[in-house]
XYZ file of C-alpha atoms in Angstrom:
589
model
C 3.278 -4.704 -25.559
C 2.058 -2.998 -28.703
C 1.167 -6.439 -30.075
C -0.248 -8.192 -27.012
C -1.779 -5.297 -25.014
C -2.537 -2.478 -27.481
C -4.938 -0.567 -25.212
C -2.527 -0.556 -22.278
C 0.348 0.294 -24.627
C -1.535 3.317 -25.958
C -2.382 4.537 -22.453
C 1.218 4.242 -21.283
C 2.265 6.293 -24.286
C 0.666 9.228 -22.431
C 3.357 8.926 -19.755
C 6.488 11.073 -20.127
C 8.785 9.524 -22.752
C 11.476 8.835 -20.152
C 9.067 6.649 -18.143
C 7.455 4.666 -20.960
C 10.135 1.950 -21.191
C 9.885 1.344 -17.448
C 6.068 1.072 -17.553
C 6.227 -1.272 -20.539
C 8.899 -3.409 -18.851
C 6.847 -3.873 -15.662
C 3.714 -4.700 -17.654
C 5.605 -7.125 -19.906
C 6.924 -8.965 -16.839
C 3.420 -9.446 -15.429
C 2.119 -10.419 -18.873
C 4.892 -13.016 -19.132
C 3.738 -14.535 -15.850
C 0.146 -14.663 -17.115
C 1.227 -16.250 -20.401
C 3.237 -18.959 -18.664
C 0.272 -19.881 -16.453
C -2.364 -19.548 -19.201
C -0.399 -21.683 -21.670
C -2.026 -24.910 -22.827
C 1.382 -26.581 -22.902
C 1.555 -29.022 -19.985
C -0.563 -29.546 -16.893
C -1.040 -27.113 -14.006
C 2.017 -28.365 -12.087
C 4.278 -27.989 -15.110
C 3.013 -24.460 -15.857
C 3.497 -23.376 -12.242
C 7.003 -24.845 -12.313
C 7.845 -22.858 -15.467
C 6.711 -19.635 -13.808
C 8.762 -20.465 -10.709
C 11.864 -21.007 -12.843
C 11.280 -17.672 -14.592
C 10.821 -15.743 -11.335
C 13.841 -17.484 -9.761
C 15.861 -16.396 -12.780
C 14.596 -12.826 -12.337
C 15.714 -12.838 -8.698
C 19.148 -14.053 -9.756
C 19.314 -11.448 -12.540
C 18.506 -8.652 -10.084
C 21.390 -9.789 -7.889
C 23.724 -9.925 -10.925
C 22.521 -6.658 -12.420
C 21.942 -8.052 -15.920
C 20.081 -10.779 -17.822
C 20.179 -12.716 -21.071
C 16.346 -12.609 -21.316
C 14.996 -9.408 -22.927
C 11.995 -8.970 -20.618
C 13.973 -9.732 -17.476
C 16.760 -7.402 -18.645
C 14.206 -4.609 -19.048
C 12.882 -5.258 -15.516
C 16.403 -5.337 -14.061
C 17.216 -2.013 -15.738
C 13.940 -0.479 -14.518
C 14.347 -1.625 -10.903
C 17.976 -0.506 -10.672
C 17.644 2.709 -12.676
C 14.644 3.996 -10.718
C 15.413 2.417 -7.334
C 12.207 0.338 -7.167
C 11.395 -2.408 -4.684
C 10.653 -5.537 -6.788
C 8.787 -7.317 -3.994
C 5.421 -6.197 -5.376
C 6.245 -7.833 -8.714
C 7.077 -11.116 -7.024
C 3.920 -10.949 -4.907
C 1.886 -10.668 -8.114
C 3.701 -13.704 -9.521
C 2.865 -15.648 -6.351
C -0.842 -14.928 -6.902
C -0.663 -15.799 -10.612
C 1.101 -19.085 -9.814
C -1.892 -20.146 -7.727
C -4.075 -19.698 -10.833
C -2.375 -22.601 -12.650
C -4.927 -25.103 -11.359
C -7.832 -22.735 -12.035
C -9.589 -20.445 -9.622
C -13.165 -20.356 -8.370
C -14.263 -17.096 -6.786
C -17.355 -17.213 -4.613
C -18.008 -13.547 -3.733
C -17.129 -10.058 -4.915
C -14.923 -9.675 -1.829
C -12.852 -12.704 -2.928
C -12.781 -11.426 -6.501
C -11.596 -7.966 -5.449
C -8.907 -9.381 -3.147
C -7.597 -11.576 -5.969
C -7.645 -8.734 -8.508
C -5.809 -6.341 -6.221
C -3.137 -8.866 -5.268
C -2.545 -9.479 -8.979
C -2.716 -5.974 -10.427
C -2.277 -3.363 -7.696
C 1.517 -3.690 -7.618
C 1.877 -2.560 -11.236
C -0.259 0.546 -10.647
C 1.663 1.376 -7.470
C 5.010 0.935 -9.261
C 3.859 3.374 -11.964
C 2.873 5.889 -9.278
C 6.314 5.450 -7.719
C 7.964 6.044 -11.100
C 6.058 9.313 -11.487
C 7.049 10.365 -7.985
C 10.724 9.533 -8.604
C 10.543 11.633 -11.763
C 9.229 14.578 -9.746
C 5.569 14.284 -10.814
C 3.636 13.687 -7.615
C 0.486 11.596 -7.914
C -0.731 11.718 -4.315
C -3.795 9.877 -3.091
C -5.476 11.407 -0.121
C -6.926 9.185 2.557
C -10.455 9.429 1.177
C -9.271 8.609 -2.374
C -7.582 5.276 -1.651
C -10.723 3.150 -1.863
C -11.788 5.049 -4.989
C -8.465 4.265 -6.650
C -8.829 0.593 -5.729
C -12.359 0.544 -7.155
C -11.081 2.225 -10.328
C -8.598 -0.625 -10.799
C -11.393 -3.120 -10.067
C -13.398 -1.496 -12.873
C -10.472 -1.876 -15.272
C -10.066 -5.540 -14.421
C -13.781 -6.317 -14.574
C -13.773 -4.785 -18.056
C -10.817 -7.001 -18.955
C -12.683 -10.010 -17.560
C -15.625 -9.317 -19.895
C -13.403 -8.636 -22.914
C -11.341 -11.775 -22.257
C -14.390 -13.969 -21.616
C -14.116 -16.012 -24.871
C -10.405 -16.653 -24.286
C -11.004 -17.684 -20.675
C -13.850 -20.002 -21.691
C -11.535 -21.780 -24.119
C -9.387 -22.717 -21.112
C -12.411 -23.635 -19.013
C -12.020 -20.586 -16.731
C -14.960 -18.587 -15.423
C -13.711 -15.599 -13.411
C -17.056 -14.161 -12.313
C -18.126 -14.618 -8.657
C -20.337 -17.660 -8.265
C -22.665 -15.659 -6.009
C -23.325 -13.263 -8.891
C -24.161 -16.146 -11.244
C -26.543 -17.545 -8.646
C -28.177 -14.141 -8.175
C -29.105 -14.111 -11.889
C -29.943 -17.832 -11.961
C -27.110 -18.520 -14.429
C -25.680 -22.034 -14.356
C -21.861 -22.112 -14.689
C -22.192 -24.990 -17.172
C -24.317 -22.776 -19.451
C -21.547 -20.171 -19.595
C -18.771 -22.738 -20.033
C -20.899 -24.392 -22.714
C -21.332 -20.990 -24.421
C -25.112 -21.028 -24.241
C -26.459 -17.468 -24.483
C -29.586 -17.302 -22.325
C -31.788 -14.391 -21.233
C -30.390 -14.815 -17.716
C -26.815 -14.621 -19.002
C -27.670 -11.522 -21.036
C -29.025 -9.873 -17.873
C -25.884 -10.867 -15.965
C -23.603 -9.354 -18.606
C -25.678 -6.169 -18.454
C -25.234 -6.037 -14.691
C -21.468 -6.639 -14.961
C -20.970 -3.905 -17.550
C -22.977 -1.469 -15.395
C -20.900 -2.408 -12.328
C -17.635 -1.927 -14.236
C -18.856 1.455 -15.492
C -19.726 2.560 -11.965
C -16.320 1.496 -10.634
C -14.505 3.291 -13.449
C -16.312 6.572 -12.809
C -14.224 8.060 -9.990
C -13.993 11.796 -10.829
C -12.641 12.616 -7.383
C -9.352 10.870 -8.184
C -8.143 13.700 -10.415
C -8.560 16.391 -7.745
C -5.217 18.062 -7.062
C -3.263 15.920 -9.537
C -0.536 17.034 -11.921
C -2.269 17.653 -15.316
C -0.828 14.619 -17.111
C -1.698 11.955 -14.505
C -5.172 13.509 -14.520
C -5.261 13.195 -18.331
C -4.095 9.587 -18.005
C -6.885 8.684 -15.566
C -9.587 10.393 -17.618
C -8.350 8.798 -20.840
C -8.239 5.362 -19.226
C -11.846 5.842 -18.145
C -12.864 6.853 -21.672
C -11.050 3.974 -23.354
C -12.451 1.364 -20.973
C -15.941 2.782 -21.422
C -15.442 2.230 -25.155
C -14.453 -1.384 -24.458
C -17.610 -1.849 -22.381
C -19.714 -0.501 -25.251
C -18.042 -3.077 -27.513
C -18.995 -5.792 -24.984
C -22.625 -4.650 -25.023
C -22.742 -4.619 -28.830
C -21.365 -8.170 -29.030
C -24.452 -9.907 -27.665
C -24.196 -13.685 -27.972
C -20.928 -13.334 -29.928
C -19.266 -12.324 -26.649
C -18.994 -16.022 -25.768
C -16.972 -16.846 -28.899
C -15.208 -13.711 -30.132
C -13.212 -11.029 -28.337
C -15.011 -7.668 -28.653
C -12.916 -4.976 -30.318
C -12.985 -1.201 -30.101
C -12.948 0.296 -33.571
C -9.931 2.329 -34.632
C -12.148 5.396 -35.019
C -13.591 5.078 -31.499
C -10.120 4.586 -30.048
C -8.776 7.585 -31.973
C -11.560 9.797 -30.608
C -10.434 9.005 -27.057
C -6.658 8.952 -27.525
C -5.955 11.718 -30.049
C -6.920 14.715 -27.868
C -5.251 13.105 -24.833
C -1.989 12.645 -26.769
C -2.028 16.278 -27.861
C -2.615 17.580 -24.332
C -0.016 15.243 -22.802
C 2.595 16.177 -25.412
C 2.165 19.881 -24.626
C 2.443 19.237 -20.885
C 5.632 17.188 -21.186
C 7.227 19.821 -23.411
C 6.540 22.392 -20.716
C 7.888 20.130 -17.955
C 10.498 17.856 -19.567
C 11.542 14.772 -17.627
C 14.679 12.743 -18.233
C 15.452 9.239 -17.060
C 18.364 8.688 -14.692
C 21.390 6.932 -16.171
C 21.672 3.149 -15.988
C 22.583 2.046 -12.497
C 25.890 0.273 -12.138
C 26.098 -2.996 -10.251
C 23.252 -5.099 -8.909
C 20.417 -4.865 -6.406
C 21.703 -4.751 -2.839
C 20.137 -4.596 0.597
C 16.930 -6.145 1.881
C 15.212 -6.222 -1.519
C 17.946 -8.446 -2.933
C 17.645 -11.045 -0.188
C 15.677 -14.238 -0.721
C 12.008 -13.588 -0.080
C 10.232 -15.132 2.915
C 8.499 -18.312 1.907
C 10.628 -18.832 -1.203
C 12.684 -21.547 0.445
C 15.851 -19.478 0.131
C 15.956 -17.610 3.428
C 14.072 -14.552 4.685
C 13.824 -12.039 7.489
C 13.847 -12.646 11.213
C 10.291 -11.370 11.529
C 11.219 -8.120 13.255
C 11.860 -5.942 10.257
C 15.589 -5.718 11.045
C 18.162 -4.653 8.479
C 21.901 -4.540 8.140
C 21.736 -0.813 7.424
C 22.970 -1.019 3.836
C 19.795 -1.041 1.742
C 17.027 1.341 0.796
C 16.587 4.416 -1.338
C 15.893 8.043 -0.755
C 13.273 8.394 -3.480
C 15.462 10.426 -5.853
C 15.600 9.489 -9.538
C 18.043 6.617 -9.850
C 19.148 7.535 -6.356
C 19.903 4.499 -4.259
C 21.996 5.687 -1.358
C 23.110 3.841 1.766
C 20.690 3.868 4.669
C 22.555 5.007 7.767
C 22.583 3.033 11.022
C 20.842 4.616 14.038
C 22.739 7.272 15.947
C 24.059 6.153 19.353
C 22.754 7.779 22.501
C 24.982 10.668 23.710
C 25.526 8.858 27.025
C 26.804 5.752 25.260
C 23.892 3.704 26.625
C 23.270 0.490 24.739
C 19.915 -1.293 24.335
C 19.006 -4.297 26.496
C 19.459 -7.797 25.108
C 15.968 -9.170 24.555
C 15.107 -12.550 23.084
C 13.356 -12.273 19.740
C 10.352 -14.250 21.013
C 9.816 -11.719 23.836
C 10.226 -8.588 21.736
C 6.938 -6.723 21.147
C 6.203 -6.475 17.454
C 4.285 -3.202 17.773
C 4.698 -0.462 20.372
C 2.167 2.385 20.370
C 2.875 5.623 22.228
C 0.626 8.411 23.513
C 3.229 11.198 23.667
C 1.547 13.353 26.308
C 2.745 16.330 28.348
C 4.420 18.702 25.884
C 2.301 21.718 26.864
C 2.515 21.070 30.617
C 6.298 20.651 30.372
C 6.588 24.084 28.743
C 4.130 25.782 31.134
C 5.997 24.560 34.230
C 9.155 26.171 32.789
C 7.478 29.471 31.958
C 7.674 28.813 28.208
C 4.993 29.085 25.515
C 3.232 25.781 24.967
C 4.542 25.469 21.409
C 8.081 25.255 22.810
C 6.971 22.028 24.449
C 6.057 20.616 21.038
C 9.520 21.482 19.707
C 11.130 19.744 22.669
C 8.775 16.826 22.138
C 9.910 16.517 18.509
C 13.505 16.144 19.686
C 12.424 13.430 22.129
C 10.616 11.617 19.323
C 13.754 11.585 17.155
C 15.690 9.881 19.947
C 12.890 7.373 20.531
C 12.974 6.413 16.823
C 16.734 5.836 16.975
C 16.209 3.704 20.067
C 13.509 1.686 18.295
C 15.924 1.051 15.414
C 18.659 -0.010 17.819
C 16.440 -2.500 19.607
C 15.122 -3.975 16.348
C 11.485 -2.929 16.828
C 9.273 -3.651 13.835
C 6.433 -1.132 14.387
C 6.301 2.121 16.343
C 3.083 4.168 16.275
C 2.898 7.618 17.877
C -0.223 9.676 18.649
C 0.849 13.127 17.431
C -2.493 14.943 16.998
C -5.962 13.620 17.756
C -9.285 14.748 16.351
C -10.032 16.106 19.854
C -6.886 18.288 19.814
C -8.668 20.809 17.570
C -10.180 22.155 20.815
C -6.792 23.641 21.723
C -5.988 27.315 21.032
C -5.604 27.997 17.308
C -2.145 29.503 17.774
C -0.843 26.407 19.550
C -2.291 24.124 16.855
C -0.704 26.203 14.074
C 2.699 26.098 15.766
C 2.372 22.346 16.283
C 1.680 21.820 12.565
C 4.632 24.059 11.657
C 6.864 21.942 13.868
C 5.583 18.737 12.255
C 6.221 20.108 8.755
C 9.751 21.163 9.650
C 10.567 17.785 11.223
C 9.163 15.791 8.309
C 10.936 17.970 5.749
C 14.309 17.250 7.378
C 16.206 14.148 6.262
C 17.520 13.418 9.775
C 15.125 10.547 10.492
C 14.712 9.435 6.891
C 18.419 8.922 6.307
C 17.857 5.800 8.415
C 15.888 2.621 7.750
C 12.533 4.186 8.648
C 9.346 3.724 6.681
C 6.789 6.409 7.448
C 3.058 5.731 7.429
C 0.336 8.256 8.207
C -2.891 7.359 9.991
C -5.590 10.017 10.093
C -7.719 12.265 7.938
C -6.556 15.195 5.781
C -9.666 17.240 6.657
C -8.713 20.769 7.834
C -4.980 19.981 7.950
C -2.648 22.486 6.269
C -1.975 21.537 2.644
C 1.802 21.602 3.165
C 1.522 19.138 6.064
C -0.614 16.739 4.025
C 1.829 16.975 1.123
C 4.931 16.292 3.206
C 3.228 13.356 4.975
C 2.217 11.835 1.634
C 5.653 12.529 0.149
C 7.448 10.756 2.999
C 5.037 7.826 2.738
C 5.835 7.389 -0.949
C 9.580 7.888 -0.772
C 10.104 5.539 2.189
C 7.665 2.813 1.155
C 10.500 0.461 0.129
C 12.208 0.562 3.532
C 12.354 -2.719 5.421
C 13.353 -1.620 8.931
C 11.165 0.270 11.405
C 7.628 1.089 10.286
C 6.938 4.417 11.991
C 3.235 5.317 11.911
C 2.390 8.902 12.760
C -1.223 9.475 13.839
C -2.155 13.011 12.784
C -5.797 14.140 12.948
C -6.613 10.610 14.037
C -9.608 9.335 16.015
C -10.121 5.700 16.928
C -13.914 5.771 16.989
C -13.982 7.535 13.610
C -11.763 4.777 12.233
C -14.226 2.128 13.424
C -17.164 4.076 11.997
C -15.387 4.323 8.626
C -14.809 0.558 8.550
C -18.469 -0.070 9.404
C -19.490 2.297 6.622
C -17.335 0.469 4.074
C -18.868 -2.862 5.085
C -22.371 -1.405 4.841
C -21.672 -0.087 1.343
C -20.269 -3.478 0.300
C -23.379 -5.219 1.684
C -25.732 -2.851 -0.134
C -23.772 -3.448 -3.365
C -24.199 -7.197 -2.936
C -20.463 -7.802 -2.554
C -20.821 -9.399 0.876
C -23.654 -10.858 2.927
C -24.197 -9.537 6.475
C -23.685 -13.067 7.791
C -20.150 -13.027 6.354
C -19.022 -10.089 8.500
C -16.390 -11.292 10.947
C -13.614 -9.732 13.004
C -11.159 -10.602 10.228
C -13.322 -9.004 7.527
C -13.929 -5.921 9.675
C -10.184 -5.501 10.238
C -9.576 -5.662 6.480
C -11.863 -2.629 6.017
C -10.041 -0.415 8.517
C -8.274 2.561 6.886
C -4.903 0.973 7.810
C -5.597 -2.780 7.577
C -1.877 -3.565 7.448
C -1.279 -2.032 10.911
C -0.702 -4.991 13.271
C -2.221 -5.396 16.708
C -0.496 -3.385 19.431
C 1.543 -5.447 21.892
C 2.590 -2.598 24.188
C 0.832 0.752 24.644
C 2.891 3.344 26.522
C 1.536 6.697 27.731
C 3.618 9.468 29.269
C 2.443 12.477 31.291
C 0.818 10.789 34.270
C -2.676 10.067 32.902
C -4.031 6.514 32.803
C -6.332 6.279 29.782
C -5.992 5.468 26.069
C -7.890 8.550 24.796
C -9.487 7.132 21.638
C -6.141 5.768 20.397
C -6.140 2.562 18.284
C -9.121 0.970 20.099
C -9.323 -1.970 17.664
C -5.608 -2.706 17.494
C -5.065 -2.252 21.255
C -7.717 -4.709 22.427
C -5.075 -7.021 23.940
C -2.238 -4.532 24.420
C -0.181 -4.457 27.594
C -0.522 -0.973 29.135
C 2.463 0.979 30.490
C 2.008 4.421 32.100
C 4.799 6.772 33.218
C 4.641 10.165 34.950
C 7.363 11.959 32.969
C 6.256 14.483 30.375
C 7.088 13.537 26.809
C 9.976 16.045 26.375
C 11.671 14.439 29.393
C 11.907 10.938 27.900
C 14.450 9.397 25.547
C 15.228 5.976 24.103
C 16.202 4.594 27.516
C 12.600 5.054 28.643
C 11.454 3.103 25.586
C 13.887 0.322 26.459
C 12.611 0.258 30.055
C 9.035 -0.015 28.781
C 9.970 -2.894 26.474
C 11.904 -4.597 29.269
C 8.856 -4.316 31.550
C 6.771 -5.856 28.768
C 9.014 -8.934 28.661
C 8.236 -9.640 32.313
C 4.494 -9.821 31.718
C 2.528 -12.924 30.837
C 0.645 -12.669 27.537
C -2.081 -15.207 28.298
C -4.759 -13.846 25.918
C -7.400 -15.799 27.800
C -5.314 -18.941 28.380
C -4.160 -20.382 31.695
C -1.043 -18.886 33.352
C 2.373 -20.299 32.438
C 5.794 -20.035 34.060
C 6.816 -16.464 34.765
C 9.328 -15.211 32.137
C 12.770 -13.968 33.084
C 13.227 -10.202 32.699
C 15.477 -8.953 29.902
C 19.143 -8.398 30.661
C 20.121 -4.727 30.947
C 23.520 -3.336 29.963
């Protein structure tokens, strides 16, 4: 890395010493993939085949727990030692493999999607490493897009710095729409003809990269050293952009370099501050992990031609990690119901992929029993635990629960405070997270207690590698606000020239939602006797089957979930098509 990526090497040297080898290993793996694809040895098919052989070998090495290749051995040690999920690495390789035949990017939206699919996994793995080492680097909801833009700024800078190398291969990785906007012909760039129009385009690109890099809000609330790392990265990449601007026409033929003096001015004070911080808070690496990668992450990846999942997020209950340094521990199977009840047998093609729940009636349940309303929330938390176990038993892929809406702030302050205390206590317990549950949080941090935000973000990070049930908790969530946020992001992208208004489609809108990975809801279940959806997932629930029950939430358990799913299997999902034969209901035990 010191030879091939000196700037990145120097920045990673600001990480705690125990983490540097892991960061270098992950970067070296991605660099190896780039080198195999960018090689001039052989045609596109041969280069893609070489990368496939290398990634296949890495998969085999992870299963064996060792390797005879130095880069792959470093990756194997990193993944096993720190309990990482390697799927992000392989996803990046899949994107790079598609670059073998060249890539033409039409818009900034396409460019950004490509960049993030190639580079985001490495940044996320480094954040996970810091978290596993006990140095939290949380991103609040409003910071996520800023972090993505920051990475876009880094890669756009790299694109400008690497321009002469890319042109040698005949690659032009600037959106065609941007070239057209400045009346720059692609052949002029590929032919290395420096024109006034091209000079103006380079000026625009450097200004755009600078704007994307400047994200001061990202350092708010961070541990001092990650904050130093982000600020130093910004300073070093600004220096690279100044080198691009000084190059002029030479940019088309010679890689711009940052002088040693300019680099020293950025790095020297950062190294001194980081060294002091790590001496005050020393971090040690976990010991080498014995054995090989086990569980879902070691299985052949979907689409690789060597097997895959059943599409429902199921697991055998033997994989996963608890987020502790080096700490892979077995993920426990779901607890059985005290009555001995077993889930219904439901065909995989009738199983809903995503069940959303409005857990209503906690306060009314408590009031009818002469109890304070907050006691209803405690009873409701116990009901939720049983529902999650039932979802695991039935093999449900996604369960989303409406825990606190933006309208719930109208409730008495004492009740709201007790509700948040209950949430914190439940999330801090390992009871649910000893099982194959991946927690996601939908909602805004505004006005929420700091400890609740921290525990939500902590559980998101430490369960992100789980492959079983994705349990999304909606806290301080409002459906209309979510739609307004997506519209705002699209408007900003249109003003920035990244998309044209005519390009806006349902698919593009969905990609700009705060949780674009949340699938459409198949079944929406509400307890408590009311028959409305109350601003809950309006976009995702457009075609959901609705199921209403009168019982208050503390009165339900997993058997009620199973009955709701069984009722779903008896409905016809026509989605605008003509009726078909009525399905048979699921068999009950």
